[in-house]
Short mmCIF file of C-alpha atoms and ligand atoms in Angstrom, two decimals:
data_model
loop_
_atom_site.label_atom_id
_atom_site.label_comp_id
_atom_site.label_asym_id
_atom_site.label_seq_id
_atom_site.Cartn_x
_atom_site.Cartn_y
_atom_site.Cartn_z
CA MET A 1 6.94 65.99 -55.35
CA GLU A 2 10.28 65.29 -53.71
CA ARG A 3 12.56 62.64 -55.10
CA ALA A 4 12.35 59.16 -53.63
CA LYS A 5 15.24 57.61 -55.62
CA PHE A 6 18.72 58.81 -56.42
CA LEU A 7 20.12 57.10 -59.49
CA LEU A 8 23.62 57.35 -60.83
CA GLU A 9 24.41 56.84 -64.50
CA GLU A 10 26.68 53.91 -65.35
CA LYS A 11 29.33 56.43 -66.34
CA ASP A 12 29.23 57.84 -62.82
CA MET A 13 30.08 54.51 -61.20
CA PRO A 14 33.33 54.88 -59.19
CA THR A 15 36.33 53.41 -61.02
CA ARG A 16 38.57 53.06 -57.95
CA TRP A 17 38.20 51.39 -54.57
CA TYR A 18 38.99 53.46 -51.48
CA ASN A 19 41.65 52.12 -49.11
CA ILE A 20 41.18 53.45 -45.56
CA GLN A 21 44.70 52.31 -44.60
CA ALA A 22 46.08 55.43 -46.29
CA ASP A 23 44.15 57.63 -43.87
CA LEU A 24 44.36 55.73 -40.57
CA PRO A 25 45.96 57.90 -37.86
CA VAL A 26 47.48 54.72 -36.35
CA PRO A 27 48.41 51.79 -38.61
CA LEU A 28 46.62 48.43 -38.30
CA PRO A 29 48.26 45.79 -36.08
CA PRO A 30 49.95 43.11 -38.26
CA TYR A 31 48.50 39.66 -38.92
CA LEU A 32 50.49 36.92 -37.20
CA HIS A 33 51.39 33.48 -38.49
CA PRO A 34 49.31 30.75 -36.76
CA GLY A 35 52.46 28.64 -36.24
CA THR A 36 55.31 31.07 -35.53
CA LYS A 37 53.13 33.87 -34.07
CA GLN A 38 55.34 36.31 -36.01
CA PRO A 39 54.05 38.87 -38.55
CA ILE A 40 52.93 37.14 -41.69
CA GLY A 41 54.51 37.83 -45.09
CA PRO A 42 53.25 37.53 -48.66
CA ALA A 43 54.91 34.11 -49.04
CA ASP A 44 52.84 32.74 -46.13
CA LEU A 45 49.62 33.81 -47.82
CA ALA A 46 50.55 32.81 -51.39
CA PRO A 47 49.11 29.26 -51.11
CA LEU A 48 45.74 30.82 -50.27
CA PHE A 49 45.30 34.06 -52.18
CA ALA A 50 46.11 35.71 -55.50
CA MET A 51 49.22 37.89 -55.21
CA GLU A 52 47.30 41.03 -56.21
CA LEU A 53 44.87 40.44 -53.33
CA ILE A 54 47.76 39.94 -50.89
CA LYS A 55 49.20 43.26 -52.07
CA GLN A 56 45.85 44.97 -51.62
CA GLU A 57 45.57 43.54 -48.10
CA VAL A 58 48.56 45.58 -46.90
CA SER A 59 48.53 48.40 -49.47
CA GLN A 60 48.88 51.96 -48.21
CA GLU A 61 47.68 53.47 -51.53
CA ARG A 62 44.58 55.61 -51.01
CA TYR A 63 42.87 54.46 -54.21
CA ILE A 64 43.19 51.28 -56.26
CA ASP A 65 41.83 51.12 -59.82
CA ILE A 66 38.96 48.72 -60.44
CA PRO A 67 39.97 46.60 -63.47
CA GLU A 68 37.90 47.22 -66.62
CA GLU A 69 36.71 43.55 -66.64
CA VAL A 70 35.43 43.89 -63.06
CA GLN A 71 33.68 47.18 -63.83
CA GLU A 72 32.00 45.49 -66.76
CA VAL A 73 30.52 42.81 -64.50
CA TYR A 74 29.57 45.41 -61.85
CA ARG A 75 27.51 47.15 -64.53
CA LEU A 76 25.15 44.14 -64.62
CA TRP A 77 23.53 45.72 -61.52
CA ARG A 78 25.55 48.78 -60.44
CA PRO A 79 25.28 51.59 -59.61
CA THR A 80 22.67 50.60 -57.02
CA ILE A 81 19.87 52.93 -55.99
CA LEU A 82 19.81 55.24 -52.97
CA HIS A 83 16.23 55.51 -51.72
CA ARG A 84 14.63 58.10 -49.50
CA ALA A 85 12.34 56.09 -47.19
CA TYR A 86 9.38 58.53 -47.21
CA ARG A 87 6.88 55.82 -46.40
CA LEU A 88 8.88 54.51 -43.46
CA GLU A 89 9.32 58.07 -42.15
CA LYS A 90 5.56 58.52 -42.39
CA ALA A 91 4.80 55.18 -40.73
CA LEU A 92 7.06 56.16 -37.83
CA ASP A 93 5.79 59.74 -37.85
CA THR A 94 9.37 60.91 -37.43
CA PRO A 95 11.01 64.19 -38.44
CA ALA A 96 14.16 62.18 -39.28
CA LYS A 97 15.15 61.87 -42.93
CA ILE A 98 15.88 58.21 -43.66
CA TYR A 99 17.88 57.11 -46.71
CA TYR A 100 18.83 53.57 -47.63
CA LYS A 101 21.26 52.22 -50.17
CA TYR A 102 19.90 48.92 -51.47
CA GLU A 103 22.37 46.17 -52.43
CA GLY A 104 19.67 43.54 -52.97
CA THR A 105 19.52 44.12 -56.74
CA SER A 106 22.68 42.15 -57.49
CA PRO A 107 21.99 38.76 -59.11
CA PRO A 108 22.68 36.82 -55.86
CA GLY A 109 20.72 39.44 -53.90
CA SER A 110 23.28 41.11 -51.64
CA HIS A 111 26.45 43.21 -51.55
CA LYS A 112 28.69 40.12 -51.63
CA PRO A 113 29.38 39.93 -55.40
CA ASN A 114 31.17 43.31 -55.14
CA THR A 115 34.17 41.40 -53.78
CA ALA A 116 33.42 37.94 -55.24
CA VAL A 117 33.77 39.30 -58.78
CA ALA A 118 37.05 41.07 -57.97
CA GLN A 119 38.50 37.98 -56.27
CA ALA A 120 37.49 35.62 -59.06
CA TYR A 121 39.00 38.03 -61.60
CA TYR A 122 42.41 38.28 -59.92
CA ASN A 123 42.59 34.52 -59.38
CA LYS A 124 41.74 33.87 -63.02
CA LYS A 125 44.39 36.34 -64.11
CA GLU A 126 46.98 34.48 -62.04
CA GLY A 127 46.10 31.09 -63.56
CA ILE A 128 44.03 29.60 -60.73
CA LYS A 129 41.53 26.96 -61.89
CA ARG A 130 39.53 26.31 -58.73
CA ILE A 131 38.45 28.26 -55.61
CA SER A 132 37.28 26.86 -52.27
CA THR A 133 35.28 28.77 -49.73
CA GLU A 134 32.89 28.51 -46.81
CA THR A 135 29.43 29.95 -46.52
CA GLY A 136 27.09 30.56 -43.61
CA ALA A 137 23.58 31.39 -44.73
CA GLY A 138 24.59 30.75 -48.35
CA GLN A 139 24.79 34.33 -49.59
CA TRP A 140 28.57 34.23 -49.92
CA GLY A 141 28.64 30.79 -51.52
CA SER A 142 26.08 31.85 -54.08
CA SER A 143 27.93 35.12 -54.76
CA LEU A 144 31.24 33.34 -55.32
CA ALA A 145 29.51 30.70 -57.47
CA PHE A 146 28.05 33.52 -59.57
CA ALA A 147 31.46 35.22 -59.92
CA CYS A 148 33.48 32.05 -60.60
CA ASN A 149 31.06 31.08 -63.34
CA LEU A 150 31.58 34.42 -65.10
CA PHE A 151 35.35 33.86 -65.17
CA GLY A 152 35.33 30.10 -65.87
CA ILE A 153 36.65 28.96 -62.46
CA GLU A 154 35.55 25.81 -60.59
CA CYS A 155 33.99 26.59 -57.18
CA LYS A 156 33.72 24.33 -54.08
CA VAL A 157 31.62 25.62 -51.19
CA TYR A 158 31.58 24.27 -47.60
CA MET A 159 28.21 25.36 -46.23
CA VAL A 160 27.47 25.48 -42.47
CA ARG A 161 25.27 22.40 -41.96
CA ILE A 162 22.38 24.10 -40.17
CA SER A 163 21.97 26.53 -43.07
CA TYR A 164 22.49 23.78 -45.64
CA ASN A 165 19.48 22.05 -44.13
CA GLN A 166 17.43 25.21 -43.58
CA LYS A 167 18.18 26.88 -46.92
CA PRO A 168 18.20 24.44 -49.84
CA TYR A 169 17.46 27.24 -52.30
CA ARG A 170 20.83 28.90 -51.74
CA ARG A 171 22.53 25.56 -52.53
CA ILE A 172 20.46 25.22 -55.69
CA MET A 173 21.51 28.73 -56.74
CA MET A 174 25.16 27.71 -56.34
CA GLU A 175 24.56 24.59 -58.41
CA THR A 176 22.71 26.62 -61.05
CA TRP A 177 25.84 28.76 -61.42
CA GLY A 178 27.90 25.57 -61.66
CA ALA A 179 29.43 25.27 -58.17
CA THR A 180 29.67 22.23 -55.86
CA CYS A 181 28.26 22.66 -52.33
CA VAL A 182 28.69 20.27 -49.37
CA PRO A 183 27.47 20.57 -45.76
CA SER A 184 30.17 21.41 -43.18
CA PRO A 185 31.41 19.54 -41.20
CA SER A 186 32.05 17.33 -44.25
CA PRO A 187 33.98 14.09 -44.69
CA ASP A 188 36.03 15.79 -47.43
CA THR A 189 38.63 17.32 -45.07
CA LYS A 190 40.49 16.36 -41.90
CA ALA A 191 38.99 19.30 -39.97
CA GLY A 192 35.52 18.11 -40.98
CA ARG A 193 36.20 14.43 -40.20
CA ASP A 194 37.63 15.32 -36.76
CA MET A 195 34.53 17.30 -35.87
CA LEU A 196 32.17 14.58 -37.15
CA ALA A 197 33.99 12.03 -34.98
CA LYS A 198 33.52 14.28 -31.93
CA ASP A 199 29.93 15.28 -32.70
CA PRO A 200 28.11 13.62 -35.62
CA ASP A 201 25.20 16.09 -35.22
CA CYS A 202 27.38 19.19 -35.15
CA PRO A 203 25.34 22.06 -36.68
CA GLY A 204 28.60 23.55 -37.97
CA SER A 205 29.93 27.08 -37.69
CA LEU A 206 31.52 29.60 -39.97
CA GLY A 207 34.86 29.13 -38.20
CA LEU A 208 34.81 25.38 -38.85
CA ALA A 209 33.74 25.76 -42.48
CA ILE A 210 36.66 28.18 -42.96
CA SER A 211 39.02 25.48 -41.64
CA GLU A 212 37.67 23.05 -44.21
CA ALA A 213 37.91 25.48 -47.12
CA VAL A 214 41.45 26.56 -46.14
CA GLU A 215 42.58 22.92 -45.82
CA ASP A 216 41.10 22.20 -49.26
CA ALA A 217 42.99 25.12 -50.82
CA VAL A 218 46.40 24.42 -49.27
CA SER A 219 46.21 20.75 -50.24
CA ARG A 220 45.93 21.49 -53.99
CA ASP A 221 48.13 23.54 -56.33
CA ASP A 222 45.34 24.57 -58.67
CA THR A 223 43.14 25.90 -55.85
CA HIS A 224 42.99 29.14 -53.92
CA TYR A 225 40.81 30.09 -51.01
CA SER A 226 38.42 33.01 -50.93
CA LEU A 227 36.96 34.84 -47.97
CA GLY A 228 33.77 36.87 -48.30
CA SER A 229 34.31 39.26 -45.42
CA VAL A 230 36.66 40.34 -42.59
CA LEU A 231 39.85 40.94 -44.61
CA ASN A 232 41.08 44.40 -45.58
CA HIS A 233 40.89 43.77 -49.33
CA VAL A 234 37.31 42.53 -49.03
CA LEU A 235 36.23 45.66 -47.17
CA MET A 236 38.04 47.75 -49.77
CA HIS A 237 36.16 46.09 -52.67
CA GLN A 238 32.91 46.98 -50.89
CA THR A 239 33.79 50.70 -50.78
CA ILE A 240 32.13 51.01 -54.16
CA ILE A 241 28.92 51.14 -52.07
CA GLY A 242 29.98 54.08 -49.91
CA GLN A 243 31.52 56.02 -52.78
CA GLU A 244 28.32 55.73 -54.78
CA ALA A 245 26.30 56.67 -51.69
CA MET A 246 28.40 59.81 -51.18
CA LYS A 247 27.61 61.00 -54.70
CA GLN A 248 23.94 60.16 -54.21
CA MET A 249 23.70 61.91 -50.83
CA GLU A 250 25.18 64.94 -52.58
CA MET A 251 22.44 64.71 -55.23
CA ALA A 252 19.93 64.62 -52.37
CA GLY A 253 21.57 67.67 -50.82
CA ASP A 254 22.17 65.91 -47.50
CA TYR A 255 25.03 64.46 -45.47
CA PRO A 256 24.29 61.73 -42.90
CA ASP A 257 24.30 62.50 -39.18
CA ILE A 258 24.08 58.77 -38.47
CA ILE A 259 25.05 55.77 -40.61
CA VAL A 260 23.67 52.39 -39.58
CA GLY A 261 24.47 48.89 -40.83
CA CYS A 262 24.77 45.28 -39.72
CA ILE A 263 28.09 43.54 -39.17
CA GLY A 264 28.83 39.83 -39.52
CA GLY A 265 32.45 40.00 -40.64
CA GLY A 266 31.92 43.67 -41.35
CA SER A 267 32.27 43.98 -45.13
CA ASN A 268 28.99 45.51 -46.35
CA PHE A 269 28.82 48.11 -43.64
CA ALA A 270 32.49 49.07 -43.71
CA GLY A 271 32.13 49.34 -47.50
CA MET A 272 29.39 51.86 -46.90
CA TYR A 273 31.00 53.89 -44.15
CA LEU A 274 34.76 53.91 -44.81
CA PRO A 275 34.53 56.75 -47.37
CA PHE A 276 32.43 58.74 -44.86
CA VAL A 277 34.65 57.88 -41.88
CA LYS A 278 37.51 59.40 -43.87
CA ASP A 279 35.71 62.76 -43.40
CA LYS A 280 35.52 62.11 -39.66
CA ILE A 281 39.17 61.12 -39.38
CA LEU A 282 40.18 64.25 -41.28
CA GLY A 283 38.09 66.37 -38.90
CA LYS A 284 35.60 67.50 -41.56
CA LYS A 285 32.62 65.72 -39.96
CA PRO A 286 33.46 65.36 -36.27
CA ASN A 287 29.84 64.66 -35.26
CA LEU A 288 29.16 61.83 -37.69
CA ARG A 289 27.92 58.74 -35.82
CA VAL A 290 28.53 55.28 -37.26
CA ILE A 291 26.61 52.45 -35.57
CA ASN A 292 27.72 48.86 -36.17
CA VAL A 293 24.82 46.55 -35.34
CA GLU A 294 25.30 42.91 -34.30
CA PRO A 295 23.04 40.19 -32.82
CA GLU A 296 22.76 39.84 -29.05
CA SER A 297 23.45 36.12 -29.49
CA CYS A 298 26.83 36.77 -31.18
CA PRO A 299 27.93 40.08 -29.62
CA THR A 300 31.48 40.22 -30.94
CA VAL A 301 32.24 43.93 -30.59
CA THR A 302 29.95 44.77 -27.66
CA LYS A 303 30.93 41.79 -25.45
CA GLY A 304 34.05 40.28 -27.00
CA LEU A 305 37.70 40.77 -26.14
CA TYR A 306 40.07 42.88 -28.27
CA ALA A 307 42.85 40.36 -28.71
CA TYR A 308 44.79 38.27 -31.21
CA ASP A 309 42.75 35.24 -32.24
CA TYR A 310 42.58 32.70 -35.04
CA GLY A 311 40.23 33.39 -37.91
CA ASP A 312 39.02 29.76 -37.89
CA VAL A 313 38.21 26.95 -35.48
CA ALA A 314 41.12 24.66 -36.34
CA GLY A 315 43.72 27.41 -35.89
CA MET A 316 45.07 27.24 -39.44
CA ALA A 317 44.08 30.73 -40.55
CA PRO A 318 46.18 33.80 -39.76
CA ILE A 319 45.88 35.34 -36.29
CA ALA A 320 44.33 38.78 -36.34
CA LYS A 321 43.94 41.45 -33.70
CA MET A 322 40.19 41.87 -33.46
CA PHE A 323 37.22 41.74 -31.17
CA THR A 324 36.55 38.04 -30.68
CA LEU A 325 34.26 35.69 -28.78
CA GLY A 326 36.94 32.98 -29.09
CA HIS A 327 37.61 30.93 -32.23
CA GLY A 328 35.92 27.89 -30.63
CA PHE A 329 32.68 29.76 -30.00
CA ILE A 330 29.71 28.30 -31.86
CA PRO A 331 26.87 30.83 -31.75
CA PRO A 332 23.21 29.87 -31.25
CA PRO A 333 21.39 29.05 -34.51
CA VAL A 334 19.74 32.43 -35.10
CA HIS A 335 18.29 33.10 -38.52
CA ALA A 336 20.76 35.83 -39.42
CA GLY A 337 23.32 33.23 -40.49
CA GLY A 338 25.57 35.90 -41.99
CA LEU A 339 26.11 37.44 -38.55
CA ARG A 340 27.31 34.29 -36.78
CA TYR A 341 31.08 34.76 -36.82
CA HIS A 342 33.29 34.77 -33.70
CA GLY A 343 35.56 37.57 -34.93
CA MET A 344 35.26 40.88 -36.76
CA ALA A 345 37.07 42.79 -39.50
CA PRO A 346 40.32 44.18 -38.01
CA ILE A 347 39.64 47.54 -39.69
CA ILE A 348 36.29 47.89 -37.89
CA CYS A 349 37.81 46.84 -34.55
CA HIS A 350 40.67 49.30 -34.99
CA LEU A 351 38.29 52.17 -35.83
CA HIS A 352 36.16 51.21 -32.83
CA LYS A 353 39.19 51.27 -30.55
CA LEU A 354 40.18 54.68 -31.94
CA GLY A 355 36.66 55.97 -31.21
CA PHE A 356 35.54 56.65 -34.78
CA VAL A 357 32.69 54.11 -34.79
CA GLU A 358 30.38 52.57 -32.16
CA ALA A 359 28.49 49.28 -31.78
CA GLN A 360 25.10 48.02 -30.55
CA ALA A 361 23.71 44.51 -30.08
CA VAL A 362 20.02 43.75 -30.73
CA PRO A 363 17.84 40.70 -29.99
CA GLN A 364 16.42 38.56 -32.80
CA MET A 365 12.68 39.15 -32.21
CA ALA A 366 13.04 42.93 -32.35
CA THR A 367 14.91 42.68 -35.65
CA PHE A 368 12.08 40.78 -37.32
CA GLU A 369 9.55 43.25 -35.95
CA ALA A 370 11.59 46.02 -37.58
CA GLY A 371 11.94 44.06 -40.83
CA ILE A 372 8.18 43.70 -41.06
CA THR A 373 7.61 47.41 -40.39
CA PHE A 374 10.09 48.11 -43.19
CA ALA A 375 8.44 45.62 -45.57
CA ARG A 376 5.00 47.10 -44.95
CA ALA A 377 6.24 50.65 -45.50
CA GLU A 378 8.89 50.33 -48.24
CA GLY A 379 7.87 47.00 -49.78
CA ILE A 380 11.26 45.33 -49.62
CA ILE A 381 11.45 42.10 -47.62
CA SER A 382 14.93 42.30 -46.15
CA ALA A 383 17.49 39.69 -45.19
CA PRO A 384 17.41 38.80 -41.46
CA GLU A 385 20.93 40.26 -41.25
CA THR A 386 19.75 43.58 -42.65
CA ASN A 387 16.84 43.61 -40.21
CA HIS A 388 19.40 44.22 -37.44
CA ALA A 389 20.35 47.50 -39.09
CA ILE A 390 16.71 48.37 -39.74
CA ARG A 391 15.97 47.87 -36.02
CA VAL A 392 18.52 50.49 -35.00
CA THR A 393 17.52 52.82 -37.85
CA ILE A 394 13.95 52.77 -36.58
CA ASP A 395 15.11 53.23 -32.97
CA GLU A 396 17.16 56.29 -33.96
CA ALA A 397 14.28 57.70 -36.02
CA LEU A 398 11.93 57.30 -33.05
CA LYS A 399 14.50 59.04 -30.84
CA CYS A 400 14.40 61.95 -33.30
CA LYS A 401 10.63 62.04 -32.93
CA LYS A 402 10.86 62.15 -29.15
CA GLU A 403 13.49 64.89 -29.25
CA GLY A 404 11.84 66.77 -32.11
CA LYS A 405 15.04 66.62 -34.15
CA SER A 406 15.35 66.08 -37.89
CA LYS A 407 18.50 64.02 -38.27
CA VAL A 408 19.67 62.43 -41.50
CA ILE A 409 20.00 58.66 -41.14
CA LEU A 410 21.68 56.55 -43.81
CA LEU A 411 20.96 52.82 -43.68
CA ALA A 412 23.23 50.30 -45.38
CA HIS A 413 20.68 47.85 -46.78
CA SER A 414 22.73 44.73 -47.48
CA GLY A 415 20.22 42.47 -49.25
CA HIS A 416 16.80 40.95 -49.75
CA GLY A 417 15.32 38.10 -47.72
CA HIS A 418 13.61 36.14 -50.47
CA PHE A 419 15.26 32.89 -49.38
CA ASP A 420 14.50 33.53 -45.72
CA MET A 421 10.76 33.07 -45.83
CA ALA A 422 10.97 30.17 -43.34
CA ALA A 423 12.45 32.58 -40.80
CA TYR A 424 9.69 35.11 -41.47
CA GLU A 425 7.13 32.34 -41.12
CA ALA A 426 8.62 31.33 -37.78
CA TYR A 427 8.32 34.94 -36.61
CA LEU A 428 4.81 35.46 -37.96
CA SER A 429 3.54 32.23 -36.40
CA GLY A 430 5.05 33.04 -33.01
CA LYS A 431 7.71 30.32 -33.13
CA LEU A 432 10.76 32.56 -33.13
CA GLN A 433 12.62 33.22 -29.89
CA ASP A 434 15.36 35.40 -28.47
CA TYR A 435 18.66 33.87 -27.40
CA ALA A 436 20.35 35.42 -24.42
CA TYR A 437 24.01 36.32 -24.58
CA PRO A 438 25.73 32.91 -24.13
CA GLU A 439 28.13 34.21 -21.50
CA ASP A 440 29.42 30.84 -20.28
CA MET A 441 30.17 29.61 -23.79
CA VAL A 442 32.02 32.80 -24.61
CA LYS A 443 34.01 32.56 -21.37
CA ALA A 444 35.01 29.00 -22.20
CA ALA A 445 35.96 29.91 -25.78
CA LEU A 446 38.04 32.91 -24.67
CA LYS A 447 40.26 30.61 -22.61
CA GLU A 448 41.72 29.23 -25.82
CA LEU A 449 43.14 32.42 -27.33
CA PRO A 450 46.59 31.91 -28.85
CA GLU A 451 49.57 33.10 -26.80
CA VAL A 452 51.33 35.96 -28.54
CA SER A 453 54.44 37.78 -27.38
CA ALA A 454 54.09 40.94 -25.31
CA GLU A 455 54.80 43.36 -28.17
CA TYR A 456 51.57 42.26 -29.90
CA LYS A 457 49.31 42.42 -26.85
C1 PLP B 501 26.72 38.15 -45.53
C2 PLP B 501 25.72 39.18 -45.25
C3 PLP B 501 25.89 40.07 -44.20
C4 PLP B 501 27.04 40.02 -43.24
O1 PLP B 501 28.32 40.09 -43.80
P1 PLP B 501 29.23 41.38 -43.72
O2 PLP B 501 30.55 40.95 -44.22
O3 PLP B 501 29.26 41.82 -42.29
O4 PLP B 501 28.60 42.39 -44.58
C5 PLP B 501 24.93 41.06 -44.02
N1 PLP B 501 23.84 41.13 -44.81
C6 PLP B 501 23.65 40.29 -45.83
C7 PLP B 501 22.42 40.42 -46.67
C8 PLP B 501 24.59 39.29 -46.09
O5 PLP B 501 24.41 38.46 -47.11
#
């Protein structure tokens, strides 16, 4: 009987995060200040982030030690399991070998606490009493609530209104871990009040909720802001996933031909693939394919522009060079709330530009179909976000079948869908629909990109 699970001992959990910046053949473009449009310095970011996190954001060190206190919390659920998806392979009748690394066993149910715990720890160490943040589907808010509680920090979460209404259980999780959660736009900030005046029924967006959380943090001395994705340090904290997976793939005696994952801001998937992409950059695995999967309704990398844009709607957050649909773009209300962001992690965009990774967009209906195939074969009911990655995994496995090739596919499984049963019900009862690419809305939003000087174009 061949092994279906690859388990690491706690003592084999990686003790350092991997920083891709040390191995990039071309350095990342700098962040620019939203006011001056000049490269941003540590002092500009100090009102928002712990100094250690600011250092990590620009660090060129290849490895950064994971503090003992953070490792101790990680051990509540890490190392996570690498599965061989024998039953899915059989259901698809494919010669492909499919592996998946499952992050759904963390207490909040996704990869997100890998960075939430680290961020809460550094803020605590630097004397911060309170953290503000935004959340889309609620996974990030619940992860930060979980982490803040462990380190005795107050947590205020601005939750995108449509999700707040659709997903009360995520809010209750946050409250169980002691956080406060309000729907965004909220009357608690100027950005929220301005939007409510314009459109009282505004469903909200991640970009707007970021504006609210940032405004909250800069208006109080005891408060910092925390971002659950996109930034370099967040992606770095997630590399614990890929480093574990590398050891586990070694145990399995395989190396992936294709790695597949979903990208919202890009953190779970980059965390999986950055340690592998290092091999590709160094020329050791030139044929490795890395497929970033996004929704057709929010096609940031496949249809967006590679340009400097604000990280938030109000234009208060730093300007980053990234693929963007425009900071004013509000995506259609698809169920994969975690994939509804107008921008993308600069590291992923940079690697895409350099040709080390690729991207695909998939429609909502096909992702649920794939999620149900996966649930019926492997048992796990996946998050709607993860279903995007499962769709492409299945497509690639079926391609192998057609071509009679036995490729090794590694799927980054970012979390369970236990709070997304309403979305599954909508699909199962035929009420779910596809949203076309909102070309006109993207065009309109792209007209409002910030002007930057020629040297940064
Ligand atoms: C938040 C989330 C995502 C998207 O965020 P990334 O930063 O792109 O990883 C994907 N899957 C799940 C389960 C999530 O909670």
